[in-house]
C-alpha cells in the first residue's frame, strides 16, 4: 500500500510558525490538490514533502516509512516546479536523463525511459534542443517528462501552470488530467491558488489557510457543503454572499433574521440553545434568482449591472456594509441600474455559519 | 528623445563627443604612430606631421677618395646623398657656417680646387683635375625635404637589444597561471557562500566585501618578510614565480569570490532544488549545474585578473625582483624610462608592445568585461 | 620559452591539484559519514554532520589564501609599524611621530588629498556627461569603446603615453610633445610640465582621469539606461528642459551608482603608485603615500617600521569606505 501520511507536521522559520500541525492521509494513486491564498503555507508543505524544506516537527511517512531525514532523491518523489527549472545548458534529452545519470543507471535504461517519456509528451522531435529554443508549453512538458523519467511513487506539482497564458493553461491542465489517468498508481500532489485547477483536477482538495487545514474533501462536496466560512468564501467565483444574521427559530429547519430586516428559513436543523445567537447567512451568487413574488429573500437596488452575455452580474449595495451582494443570473437580463429587484433562493442551497464561522450543517 | 535630429543642439552633442573621443584616443595614437616612424624623423618632428614631408638639415660625408675614378683625364667621385631614398635636396653647402649656400644644380668650388655639384635628386659629383688624397670623404651639408618613412626597425631593436622579448615571456609567465589558478578556488568558495547554509555565512560575505578594498600596500612588507622566512627555511630563493602566482591569487580572490557569489546567488533557486530532487549532491550541483551556468562571470573575472596581473608593476617588482632576468614588461618599461628617457623610438615601441596584449584581450572580450564591471562594483543603496 | 612551458605545466598542476583536493575531500567526507543506502537516525545524523562540514571543505583553500595574503598582513603591518626598521625592537609610536614631522610625508598627504579631491570628481563627472551624450548619438557605442579603451592600458604604459604628450624641447626647436606644440602654436612658451611644482600634480592626475573615466562612463551609462523611460516622458510633459531633466530627474535617480563609482575611484587613488613612480618618482613635489611607502620599503636596505607605518595610514584612510561598502552589501544580501 503506497500512501503518504502526514502526522502533525509542523514548520517554523526561527520563531515564526508557518505550519501548525497538519494531519493528512493520502492514498496511493490519489490526486490531491493543496489550495489556499498566498502565504497559507501550501508551497512550504509541498516542499517539506519533497525534502527541500526541513520538517520542524511531526512525521512524514511514504510507504509506511518515516522519511523526515531522507534526502529528496531517495524519497521516491518527482517534482515539477513553477518556473520549470530546466537546466538551461542541457538539451531536452540531457535534462530528462540527468537524474538517472546521477543514479548511474545503464545507458540503455536511460535511453529507453527518456524516449518513452518523450513519446507520451510528444517531445521526441525536440530532444536535441536547448530549453531556450522551446515554447512555454513545451518547456512545461519537458519538466513533466523529466519527472516521469524518475518513475516516482509521488508526483509533486508546484503551481505548474501559473507561467502559461490562459489558452495554454487549459490545454496543459487537460494534459495533466490525462497523465494522472495513465499513471493511476502514482500519487499526485498539486499546489495551486487557482480554484478552477483545483476543482477540475482533484480527487480531493485540501484547503489551507494560515498553516491550518480548513477542510479536506471532494471538489463538489467542498462546494456544496463548506465546513466553514473560509472555505465557503474561497471556492466559487464570485465569492459567496455573506449577510450578518441572528437565529430566531430553531428545530428541523432554522429561521434567521438577516441584517436589514428580511427573514429566511433554511433546511438545516439546529439545537434550541442556538436561538438568539448571531450567525452568518450565506448564499452563492449563482443560487440567487429574481422573483416578483411576495415570498422573497431580500430586496435591493441594483447599483451596477455587468452583462457578460452568458450571465449577468447584479451588484446590490447597502444591505451589507462595505460589500455588495452579488447575484449571478443566467443569460441576458433586462435589469437597469437603480431598479429595485427582489431575490430568492432554494432553501437547500442556503448556508448558515455560527459566530465562529463554522457551518451549522457540519456541527 | 530622437525627435529633431538636425537641431543645433544635436550638432553640439556630436561635436563635443568628437572632441572628447579625440582627447581620449590621440595620446595612444601618437604613441603608435611614433613607434612606427623612422627614429631620425621621430626625434625632430611631431608625430602629427608623420604623413607630411619633413625638411631636414643634414650632413653627410661623400664617398672617400679611394673610390675616385678617372674619366676624361679628370678624377671624379660620385654618389647620392639620399642613399636611394626618395626626397629632394633644396640647398647644399660644404661648410658648417654656410650649410645652404648653393642651390641644387650649382657647382661649388671647394677650397682645394675641387668642384662639388649636387643635384636635386641628391646625386653629387666631385670633380678634380688632380688625384684626390686622403681617406675621409668630403663633408656635404644639405637641406633635404624627406618624405614620410615608416619602419618596423624600432620594434626590431627593442625586441632584440632592450630585453623586451624576454620580459614579454616573463609577463606571460606571471599572468597566465595567476589568472587560471584562482578561478576554481574562488568558484567553490563562492558556491558555498551563495547556496550552502551554515552558521557564519553572512559574516564571511561581509569579510570578503571588506577585503575587496584592503590596499595592497598593507600586504607588501609582511609578505616580503614571510617569503624571506619561508625561502630561508626551505632553502629556496624568496622571489619565485610560484610566490608571485600565489600572491596574485590571494590579492585577486576577494573580487573573484564577490563577483562569482553575486552571479551564482542570482541563478534560479528552483534549478538547484530540481537537481537536488534528481539526486545531485552539492558537489554534483556545483560541477554540473552551477559551474557551466556561471561561465559569463568566470570569463569576466578571468579578463579582470589577466589585465590586472599583466599590467601590475608593484607586486612584480616586490615579489619577483628587479633583476634583468625577472623583469616583467611594466618593470622593464619603467627602467627604460629612466635609462633611455630621451630615446622615444625605444620607449614608444616598448610601450606599445606592453599594451598590445591587454588591448587585444580588451577588444575581443569587451562584452564580458563590461558585464563584470557592472557586477563587480559594490552596489550602493 | 622553457620558462613559459614551466609556467603552463605548473598552472595545470595547480588546477589539477585544486580539482583533486575538492574531489578527494568530498569523497572522503561521504566515506566517513555515509548516508547513501543507510536509513533511520544514523543516516540522518551522518547527513547532518556532513552537510555541516561540506561548506568549509569548499571554502578552505580560498579562506586560507585570504588569511595569509590579506588578513594576516593587516595585523602584521600594524605590529611592524610599532617596531624599528628591522621589525625586532618595539618603539611605540615613534614611527608615527617621525612621520608627522617629516616634510616629505606631509607633502605626500597634501598631494594625496589633491588627488582625492580632483580625480574621483572629474572622472565621475566626465563619465556621467559622456554617458549621457553618447546615449543620444548613433555612433555612441563606438565613442564609448574608444573612451573605455585606456582601462586596458597599464599605469606604466599610460605614463609613457602621457610623458610623450608632455615632452619638452628647449624654446626654438621643434616640439614633438603635442601639448607643447599646441602651446607654441598659439604663441606660448614651452614648459617642462612635469617639473612645475604644484601644477605637475594635475598633469599626473590627468593620466588617472584618462584611465578611469571609461570605468565611470560604463557603469553610469548602464544606470542611466535603467531609469524608467516614463519618468523622463512625464518630465517632458511637465515642461522640463533637457538640462533640467538631466539634473533634476536623471541624476537623482542614479545617485547610488554615482556614489559607487566615486568610492571605487577613491580607493584606486589612495593606492596610486605606478603613475608617480614612472613619471617623476616623487620628485618635484609630486610624492604620494603609496610611492613613499614603497620608497621606505627599500630605502637604505629597507625600513620596515616606517614603511608599515605609512601603509597603516593608507589603510586608515580606506576604512570608512570599507565600512560603507560592507553595510551596503549586507543590506543587499540581508534577506537572502
Coordinates of N, CA and C in Angstrom, one line a residue, chain A residues 31 140 144 157 160-161 171-181 188 190 201:
Chain A
X31 N -5.2 11.9 -6.5 CA -4.8 13.2 -6.9 C -5.3 14.3 -5.9
X140 N 7.2 23.3 -20.3 CA 6.4 22.7 -19.3 C 6.3 21.2 -19.4
X144 N 7.6 18.1 -17.0 CA 6.8 16.9 -16.6 C 7.5 15.6 -17.0
X157 N 3.6 18.7 -7.9 CA 3.5 19.9 -8.8 C 3.4 21.1 -8.0
X160 N 2.2 24.5 -11.4 CA 3.0 24.3 -12.7 C 2.4 25.1 -13.8
X161 N 1.2 25.6 -13.7 CA 0.6 26.3 -14.9 C 0.6 27.8 -14.7
X171 N -5.1 23.8 -22.0 CA -4.7 22.6 -22.7 C -3.8 21.8 -21.8
X172 N -2.9 22.4 -21.1 CA -1.9 21.7 -20.2 C -2.7 21.0 -19.1
X173 N -3.7 21.8 -18.6 CA -4.5 21.2 -17.5 C -5.1 19.9 -17.9
X174 N -5.6 19.9 -19.1 CA -6.3 18.6 -19.6 C -5.2 17.6 -19.7
X175 N -4.0 18.0 -20.2 CA -2.9 17.0 -20.4 C -2.5 16.4 -19.0
X176 N -2.5 17.2 -18.0 CA -2.1 16.7 -16.7 C -3.2 15.7 -16.2
X177 N -4.5 16.0 -16.5 CA -5.5 15.2 -16.1 C -5.4 13.8 -16.8
X178 N -5.0 13.8 -18.1 CA -4.8 12.6 -18.8 C -3.7 11.8 -18.2
X179 N -2.6 12.5 -17.9 CA -1.4 11.9 -17.4 C -1.7 11.2 -16.1
X180 N -2.5 11.9 -15.2 CA -2.9 11.3 -13.9 C -3.7 10.0 -14.2
X181 N -4.5 10.0 -15.2 CA -5.3 8.8 -15.5 C -4.4 7.6 -15.9
X188 N -0.5 11.9 -6.8 CA -0.1 13.2 -7.2 C -0.5 14.2 -6.2
X190 N -0.6 18.4 -5.8 CA -0.6 19.5 -6.8 C -0.9 20.8 -6.0
X201 N -9.1 19.1 -11.4 CA -8.1 18.0 -11.3 C -8.2 17.1 -10.2

